[in-house]
Coordinates of C-alpha atoms in Angstrom, one line a residue:
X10 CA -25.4 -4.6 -6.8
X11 CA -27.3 -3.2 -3.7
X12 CA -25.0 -1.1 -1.4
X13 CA -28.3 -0.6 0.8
X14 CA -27.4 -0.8 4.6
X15 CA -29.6 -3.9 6.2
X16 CA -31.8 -3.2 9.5
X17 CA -29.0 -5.0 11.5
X18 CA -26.3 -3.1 9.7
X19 CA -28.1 0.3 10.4
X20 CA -28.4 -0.6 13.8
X21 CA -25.2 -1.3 14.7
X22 CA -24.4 1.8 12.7
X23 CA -26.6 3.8 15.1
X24 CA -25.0 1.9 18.3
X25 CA -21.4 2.5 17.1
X26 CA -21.9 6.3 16.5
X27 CA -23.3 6.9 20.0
X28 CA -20.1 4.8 20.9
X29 CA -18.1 7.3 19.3
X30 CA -19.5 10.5 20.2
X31 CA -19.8 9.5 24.0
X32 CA -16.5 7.8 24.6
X33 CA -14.6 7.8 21.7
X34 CA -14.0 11.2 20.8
X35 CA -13.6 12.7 23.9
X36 CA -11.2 9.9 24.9
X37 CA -8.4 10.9 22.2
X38 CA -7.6 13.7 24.4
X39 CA -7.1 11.1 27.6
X40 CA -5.0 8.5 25.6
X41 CA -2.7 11.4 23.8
X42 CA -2.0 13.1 27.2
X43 CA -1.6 9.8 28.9
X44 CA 1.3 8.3 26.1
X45 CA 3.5 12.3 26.5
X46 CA 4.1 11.3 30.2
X47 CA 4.5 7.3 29.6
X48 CA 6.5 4.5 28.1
X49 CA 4.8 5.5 24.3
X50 CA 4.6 1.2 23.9
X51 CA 2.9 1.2 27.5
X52 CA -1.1 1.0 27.4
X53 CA -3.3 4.2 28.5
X54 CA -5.9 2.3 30.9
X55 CA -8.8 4.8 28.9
X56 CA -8.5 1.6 26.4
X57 CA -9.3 -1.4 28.5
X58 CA -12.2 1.1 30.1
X59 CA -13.4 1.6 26.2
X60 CA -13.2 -2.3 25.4
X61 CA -15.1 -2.9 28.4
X62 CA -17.7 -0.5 27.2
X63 CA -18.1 -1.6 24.0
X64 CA -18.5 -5.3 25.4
X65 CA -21.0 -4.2 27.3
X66 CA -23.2 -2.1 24.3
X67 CA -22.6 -5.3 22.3
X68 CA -20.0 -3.6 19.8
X69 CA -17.3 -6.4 19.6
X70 CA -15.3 -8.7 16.8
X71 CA -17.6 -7.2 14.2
X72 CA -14.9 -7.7 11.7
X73 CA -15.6 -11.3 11.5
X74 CA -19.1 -12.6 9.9
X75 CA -18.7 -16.2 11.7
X76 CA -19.6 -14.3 15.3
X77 CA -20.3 -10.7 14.7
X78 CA -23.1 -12.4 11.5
X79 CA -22.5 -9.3 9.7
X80 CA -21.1 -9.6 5.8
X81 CA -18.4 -7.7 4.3
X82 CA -20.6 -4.6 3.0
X83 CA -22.5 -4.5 6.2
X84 CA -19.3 -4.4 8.2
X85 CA -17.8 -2.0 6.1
X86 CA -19.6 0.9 7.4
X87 CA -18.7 0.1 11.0
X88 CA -15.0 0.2 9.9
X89 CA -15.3 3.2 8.0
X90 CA -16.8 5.1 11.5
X91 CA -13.2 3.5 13.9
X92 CA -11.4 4.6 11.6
X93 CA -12.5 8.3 12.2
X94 CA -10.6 7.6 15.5
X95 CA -7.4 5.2 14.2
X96 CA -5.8 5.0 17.3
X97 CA -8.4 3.9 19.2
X98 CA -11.6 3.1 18.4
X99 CA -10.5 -0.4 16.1
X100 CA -9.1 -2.0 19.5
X101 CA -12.0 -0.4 21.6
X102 CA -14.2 -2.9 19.5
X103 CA -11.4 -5.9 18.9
X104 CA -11.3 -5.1 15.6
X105 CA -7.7 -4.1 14.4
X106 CA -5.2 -5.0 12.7
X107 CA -3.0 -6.8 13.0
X108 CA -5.1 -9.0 15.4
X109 CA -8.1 -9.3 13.1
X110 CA -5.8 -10.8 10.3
X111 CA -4.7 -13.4 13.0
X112 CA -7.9 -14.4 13.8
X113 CA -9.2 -15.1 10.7
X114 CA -6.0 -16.9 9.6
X115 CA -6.9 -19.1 13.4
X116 CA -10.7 -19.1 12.4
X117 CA -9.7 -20.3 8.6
X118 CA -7.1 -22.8 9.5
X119 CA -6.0 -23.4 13.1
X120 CA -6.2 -26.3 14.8
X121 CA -9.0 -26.8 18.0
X122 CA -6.1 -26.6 20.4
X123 CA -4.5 -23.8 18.6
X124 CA -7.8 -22.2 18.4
X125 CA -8.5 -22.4 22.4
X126 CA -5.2 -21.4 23.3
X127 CA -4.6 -18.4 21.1
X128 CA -8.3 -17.2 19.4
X129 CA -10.3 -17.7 22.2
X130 CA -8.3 -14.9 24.2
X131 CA -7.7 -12.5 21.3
X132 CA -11.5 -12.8 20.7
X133 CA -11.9 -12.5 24.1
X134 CA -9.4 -8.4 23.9
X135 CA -7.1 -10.7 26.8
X136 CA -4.1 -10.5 24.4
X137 CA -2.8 -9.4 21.6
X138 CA -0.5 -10.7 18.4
X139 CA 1.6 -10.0 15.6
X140 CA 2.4 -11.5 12.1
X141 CA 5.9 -11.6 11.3
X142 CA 6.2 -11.7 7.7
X143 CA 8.5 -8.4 6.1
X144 CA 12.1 -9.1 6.2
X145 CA 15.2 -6.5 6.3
X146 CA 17.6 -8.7 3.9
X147 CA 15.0 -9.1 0.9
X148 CA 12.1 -7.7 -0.9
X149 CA 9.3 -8.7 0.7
X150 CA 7.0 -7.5 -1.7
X151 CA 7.8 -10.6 -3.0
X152 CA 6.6 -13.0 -0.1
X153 CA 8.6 -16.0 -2.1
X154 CA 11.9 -14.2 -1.0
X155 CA 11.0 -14.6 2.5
X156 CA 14.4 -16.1 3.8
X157 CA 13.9 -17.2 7.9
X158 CA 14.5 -20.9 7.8
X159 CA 11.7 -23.1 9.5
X160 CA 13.5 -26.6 9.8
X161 CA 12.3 -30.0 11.0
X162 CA 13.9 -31.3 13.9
X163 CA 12.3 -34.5 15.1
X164 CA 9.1 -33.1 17.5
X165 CA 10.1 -29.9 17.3
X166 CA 10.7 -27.0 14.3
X167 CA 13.4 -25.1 14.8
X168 CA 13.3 -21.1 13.2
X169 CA 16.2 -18.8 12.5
X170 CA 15.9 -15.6 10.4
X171 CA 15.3 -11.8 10.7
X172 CA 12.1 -9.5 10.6
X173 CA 11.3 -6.2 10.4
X174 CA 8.2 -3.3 10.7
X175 CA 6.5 -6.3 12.4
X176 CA 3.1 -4.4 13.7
X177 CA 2.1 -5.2 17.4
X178 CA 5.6 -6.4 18.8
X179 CA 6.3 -3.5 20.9
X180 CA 3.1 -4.2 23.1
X181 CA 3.8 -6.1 26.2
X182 CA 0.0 -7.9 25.8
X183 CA 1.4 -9.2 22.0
X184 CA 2.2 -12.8 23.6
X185 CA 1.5 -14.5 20.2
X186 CA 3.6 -14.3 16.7
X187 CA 2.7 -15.7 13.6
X188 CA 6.1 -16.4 11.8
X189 CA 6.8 -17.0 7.9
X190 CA 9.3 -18.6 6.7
X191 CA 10.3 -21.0 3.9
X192 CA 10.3 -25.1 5.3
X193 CA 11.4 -26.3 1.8
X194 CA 13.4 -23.9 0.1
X195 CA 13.7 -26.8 -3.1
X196 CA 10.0 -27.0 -3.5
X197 CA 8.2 -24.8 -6.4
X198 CA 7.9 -20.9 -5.1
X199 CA 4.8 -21.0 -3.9
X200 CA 5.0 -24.0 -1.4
X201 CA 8.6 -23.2 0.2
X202 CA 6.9 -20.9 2.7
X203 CA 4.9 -22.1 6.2
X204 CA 3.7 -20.6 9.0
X205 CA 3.8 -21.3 12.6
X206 CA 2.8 -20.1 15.8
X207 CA 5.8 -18.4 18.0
X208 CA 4.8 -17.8 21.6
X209 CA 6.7 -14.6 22.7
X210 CA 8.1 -16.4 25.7
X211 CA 10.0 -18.9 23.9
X212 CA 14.1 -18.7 23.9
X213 CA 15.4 -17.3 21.1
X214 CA 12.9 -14.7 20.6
X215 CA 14.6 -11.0 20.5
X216 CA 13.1 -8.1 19.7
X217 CA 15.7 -5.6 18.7
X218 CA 14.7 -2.2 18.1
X219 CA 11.0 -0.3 17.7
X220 CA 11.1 1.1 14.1
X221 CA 9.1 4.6 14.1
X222 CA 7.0 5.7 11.0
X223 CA 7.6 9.3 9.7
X224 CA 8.9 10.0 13.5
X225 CA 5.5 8.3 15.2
X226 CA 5.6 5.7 17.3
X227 CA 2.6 3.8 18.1
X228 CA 1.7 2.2 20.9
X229 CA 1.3 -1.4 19.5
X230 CA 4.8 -0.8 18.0
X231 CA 6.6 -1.6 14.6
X232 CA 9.3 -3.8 15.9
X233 CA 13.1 -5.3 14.3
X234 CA 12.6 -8.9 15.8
X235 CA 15.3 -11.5 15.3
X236 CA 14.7 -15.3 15.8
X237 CA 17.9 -17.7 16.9
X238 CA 17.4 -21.3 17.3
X239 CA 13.7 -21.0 18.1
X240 CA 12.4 -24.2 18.5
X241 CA 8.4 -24.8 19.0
X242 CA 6.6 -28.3 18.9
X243 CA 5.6 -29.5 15.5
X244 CA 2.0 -29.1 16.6
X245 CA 2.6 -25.1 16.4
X246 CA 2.2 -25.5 12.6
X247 CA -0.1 -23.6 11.1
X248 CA -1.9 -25.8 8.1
X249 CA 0.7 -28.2 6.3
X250 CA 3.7 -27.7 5.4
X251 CA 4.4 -25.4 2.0
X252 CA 0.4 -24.0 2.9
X253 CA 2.3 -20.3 3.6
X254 CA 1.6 -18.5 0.8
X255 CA -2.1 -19.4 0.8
X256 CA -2.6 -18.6 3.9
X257 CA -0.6 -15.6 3.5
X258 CA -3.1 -14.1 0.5
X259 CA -6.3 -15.4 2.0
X260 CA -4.9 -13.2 5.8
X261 CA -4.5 -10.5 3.8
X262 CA -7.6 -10.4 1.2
X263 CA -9.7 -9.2 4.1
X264 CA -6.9 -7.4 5.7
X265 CA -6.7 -5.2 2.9
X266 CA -10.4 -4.2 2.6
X267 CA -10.8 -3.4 6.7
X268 CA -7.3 -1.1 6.1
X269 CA -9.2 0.8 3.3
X270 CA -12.8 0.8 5.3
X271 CA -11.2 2.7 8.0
X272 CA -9.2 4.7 5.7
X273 CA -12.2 6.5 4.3
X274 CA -13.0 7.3 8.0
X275 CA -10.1 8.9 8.0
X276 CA -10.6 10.9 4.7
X277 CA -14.2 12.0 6.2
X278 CA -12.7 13.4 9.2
X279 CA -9.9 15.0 6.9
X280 CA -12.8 16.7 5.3
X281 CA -14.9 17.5 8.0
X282 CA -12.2 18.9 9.9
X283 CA -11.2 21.0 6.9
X284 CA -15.0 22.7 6.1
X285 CA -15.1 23.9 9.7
X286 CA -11.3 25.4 9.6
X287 CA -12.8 27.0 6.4
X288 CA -15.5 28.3 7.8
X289 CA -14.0 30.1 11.1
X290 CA -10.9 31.2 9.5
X291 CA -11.1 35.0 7.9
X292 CA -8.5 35.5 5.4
X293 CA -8.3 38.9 3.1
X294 CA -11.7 40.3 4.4
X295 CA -13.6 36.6 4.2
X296 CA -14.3 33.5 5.2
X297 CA -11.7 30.7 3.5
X298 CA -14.7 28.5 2.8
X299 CA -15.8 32.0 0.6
X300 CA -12.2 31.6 -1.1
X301 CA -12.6 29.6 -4.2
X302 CA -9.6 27.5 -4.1
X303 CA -10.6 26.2 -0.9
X304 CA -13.9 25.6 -2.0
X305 CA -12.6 23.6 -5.0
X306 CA -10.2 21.5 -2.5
X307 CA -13.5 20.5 -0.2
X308 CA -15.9 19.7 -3.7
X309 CA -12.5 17.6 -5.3
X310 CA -12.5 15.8 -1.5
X311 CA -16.3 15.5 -1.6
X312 CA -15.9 13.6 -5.2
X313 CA -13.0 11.7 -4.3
X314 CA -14.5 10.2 -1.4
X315 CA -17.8 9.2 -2.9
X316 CA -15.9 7.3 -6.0
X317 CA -13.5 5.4 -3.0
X318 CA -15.9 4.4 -0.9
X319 CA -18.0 3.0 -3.9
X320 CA -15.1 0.7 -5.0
X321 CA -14.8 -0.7 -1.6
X322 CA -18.3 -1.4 -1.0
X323 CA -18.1 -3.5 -4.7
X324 CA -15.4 -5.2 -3.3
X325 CA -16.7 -6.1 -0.1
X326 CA -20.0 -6.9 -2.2
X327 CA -17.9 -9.0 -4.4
X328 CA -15.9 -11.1 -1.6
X329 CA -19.8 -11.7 0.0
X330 CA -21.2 -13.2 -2.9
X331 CA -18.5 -15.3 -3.5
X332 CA -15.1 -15.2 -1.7
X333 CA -11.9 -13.1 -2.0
X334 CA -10.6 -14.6 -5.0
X335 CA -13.5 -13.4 -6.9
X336 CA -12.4 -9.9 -6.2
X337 CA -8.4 -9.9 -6.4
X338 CA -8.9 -7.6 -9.0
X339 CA -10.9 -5.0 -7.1
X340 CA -9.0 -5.9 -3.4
X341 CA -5.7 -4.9 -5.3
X342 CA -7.6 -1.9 -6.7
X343 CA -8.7 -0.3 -3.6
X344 CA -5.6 -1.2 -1.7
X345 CA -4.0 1.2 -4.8
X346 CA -7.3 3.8 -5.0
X347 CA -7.8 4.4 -1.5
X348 CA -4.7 5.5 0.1
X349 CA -4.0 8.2 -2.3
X350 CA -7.3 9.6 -2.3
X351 CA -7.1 9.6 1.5
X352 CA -3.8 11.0 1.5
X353 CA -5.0 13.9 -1.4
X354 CA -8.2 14.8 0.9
X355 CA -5.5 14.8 4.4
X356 CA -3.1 16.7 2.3
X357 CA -5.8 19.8 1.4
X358 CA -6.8 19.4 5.1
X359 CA -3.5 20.0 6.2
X360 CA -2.9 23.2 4.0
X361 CA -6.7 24.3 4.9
X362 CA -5.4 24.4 8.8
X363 CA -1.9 26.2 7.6
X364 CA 1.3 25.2 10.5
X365 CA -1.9 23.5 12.7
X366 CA -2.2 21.3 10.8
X367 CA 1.6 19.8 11.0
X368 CA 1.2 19.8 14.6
X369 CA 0.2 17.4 16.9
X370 CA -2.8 19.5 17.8
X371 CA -5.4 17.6 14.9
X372 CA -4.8 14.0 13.9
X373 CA -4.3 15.0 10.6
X374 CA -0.3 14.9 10.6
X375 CA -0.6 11.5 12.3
X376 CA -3.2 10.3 10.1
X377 CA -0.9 11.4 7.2
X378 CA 2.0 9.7 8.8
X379 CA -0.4 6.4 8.8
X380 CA -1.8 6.2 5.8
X381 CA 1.6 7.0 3.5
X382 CA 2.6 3.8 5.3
X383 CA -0.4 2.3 4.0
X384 CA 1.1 2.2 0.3
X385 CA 3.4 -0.1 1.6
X386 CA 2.2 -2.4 3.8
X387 CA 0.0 -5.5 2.7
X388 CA 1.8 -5.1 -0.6
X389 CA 3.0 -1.9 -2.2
X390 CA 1.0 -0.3 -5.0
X391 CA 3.5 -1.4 -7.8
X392 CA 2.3 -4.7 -6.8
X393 CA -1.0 -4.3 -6.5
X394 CA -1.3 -1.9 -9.6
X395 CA 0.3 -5.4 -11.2
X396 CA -1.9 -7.5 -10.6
X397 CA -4.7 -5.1 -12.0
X398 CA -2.9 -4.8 -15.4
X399 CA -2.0 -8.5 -15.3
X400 CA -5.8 -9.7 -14.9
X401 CA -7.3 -7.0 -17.1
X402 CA -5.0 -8.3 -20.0
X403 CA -5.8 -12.0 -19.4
X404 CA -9.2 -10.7 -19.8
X405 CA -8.9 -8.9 -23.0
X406 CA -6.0 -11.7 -24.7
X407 CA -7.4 -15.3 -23.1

């Protein structure tokens, strides 16, 4: 395995971290200010000004290796530096979720009106789109519980059912939902499900409430949607019928390793943020960074970091030489590993700042907020800590 960084990797590396430091950064000040005095859902105009920017230095869909022509591992330090800036900096480059997921389920398996209709203007930043999979009623861990009903009805499908924490719904530019829900419920457990494509326009479509996480609400929105006699032409199919839950688990292979990417980012901020508290902070007659249980909290982060960041690049090394089957094993490892390391490291950094850091006045609270939620999205850890022990003992008993 080389984790070497290419030329081409190295130079977009270069590229993005002048991005970063010239706009980025000092935008976070702009956009927080900007969301205290506005709808929190509405969109702070620093964004499109940042998306325009990074159009224009050539920093754009560089999640996906069909356009940007980056592989996994080369793209995996680009994620790792937006997600330094979580609120941001993905969507100043058209690379978050959960639009990214979308358009590689579009790229994978939409049709070439599907595609020009819906990809071509999320690649484009015009809109944006959700993918409503988590229900209230049943445990969606299990995605062959999934319960909203998409039935056949001559041309036309009609959809009924409930969904919940459904990421991007509270954003007036999300004009596109990918719905799952079972077509067949009598057909074997892994081909009940299908997905379709739900423009937000279309009667029937509610969205109910925006759900908060840990008291945050971000501007893209975790929304309560319910669907009532939805009805969509046939052609709004994504795939075949019963295709769901493959479509499903090849969305959210990737999905998974961009989440933990950026999550380091995080974690390096966390630390970096916590050595210079440590070192302009004098407590009993020193410097905290002199203290030696905050020295021990920055080598433990240090450590932490390095053996994270090391799993994810054999993953994304892993998926390149072959595909994301090859590395279930490691995806659901990092998607376990990665979170609580980053929430270990953000935890220290926290207690390093004292009451600051608990306030709004670092992104660590928020980044805390974020990442806790990250053990359950795409799959909680007991799932993905599962499937670990279930293909290490096929390995040891076939």
């Amino acid at each position: 395995m080389d984790f070497e960084s290419s030329p081409k990797a190295r130079e977009y590396q270069a590229k993005l971290q002048q991005f970063m430091d010239e706009r980025v950064y000092p935008a976070e000040a702009v956009y927080a200010a900007w969301r205290k005095e506005n709808d929190p859902h509405a969109l702070p105009p620093i964004i499109e000004e940042l998306k325009a920017e990074a159009r224009k230095r050539g920093l754009w869909n560089l999640f996906l290796p069909d356009i940007s022509g980056l592989s996994n591992l080369e793209y995996a330090s680009l994620a790792e530096l937006t997600g330094r800036s979580p609120e941001i900096a993905p969507e100043a480059v058209n690379c978050g979720a959960p639009d990214t997921g979308n358009m590689e389920v579009l790229h994978m398996f939409g049709t070439g009106a599907q595609q020009k209709q819906w990809l071509e203007p999320l690649l484009n930043g015009e809109i944006r789109s959700a993918f409503a999979m988590t229900e209230p009623a049943v445990a969606s861990s299990d995605a062959t519980n999934i319960a909203t009903r998409i039935e056949r009805d001559g041309d036309d499908y009609l959809i009924n059912g409930t969904k919940w924490f459904i990421t991007g719904a509270a954003d007036e530019r999300c004009k596109i939902f990918i719905v799952m829900g079972k077509t067949d419920p009598n057909a074997p457990a892994h081909r009940q499900q299908s997905q379709i494509l739900v423009p937000r326009d279309t009667p029937g479509v509610e969205i109910v409430r925006h759900l908060p996480i840990f008291g945050y609400q971000d501007q893209h929105g975790h929304s309560e949607m319910v669907f009532t006699d939805v009805r969509v032409p046939v052609a709004n199919l994504i795939a075949n019928e019963g295709d769901g839950f493959l479509i499903a688990q090849a969305r959210l292979g990737p999905g998974r390793i961009h989440h933990c990417m950026r999550a380091i980012g995080m974690a390096e901020r966390a630390l970096e943020l916590m050595c210079r508290r440590a070192s302009s902070r004098i407590a009993f007659g020193k410097p905290l960074a002199e203290q030696g249980v905050v020295q021990q909290q920055i080598a433990e982060s240090r450590m932490a970091i390095e053996q994270a960041r090391l799993l994810v690049l054999k993953t994304a090394w892993l998926i390149d030489q072959a595909d994301a089957r090859a590395a279930r094993t490691e995806i659901a490892g990092i998607k376990v590993i990665v979170p609580r390391i980053t929430l270990e490291v953000l935890d220290r950094a926290i207690q390093v700042h004292g009451a600051m850091g608990v306030s709004d006045d670092t992104p660590l609270a928020a980044m805390y907020a974020w990442v806790r939620a990250m053990r359950i999205f795409d799959g909680p850890d007991e799932v993905h800590v599962r499937t670990v022990a279930r293909q290490e003992l096929r390995r040891h008993l076939s």
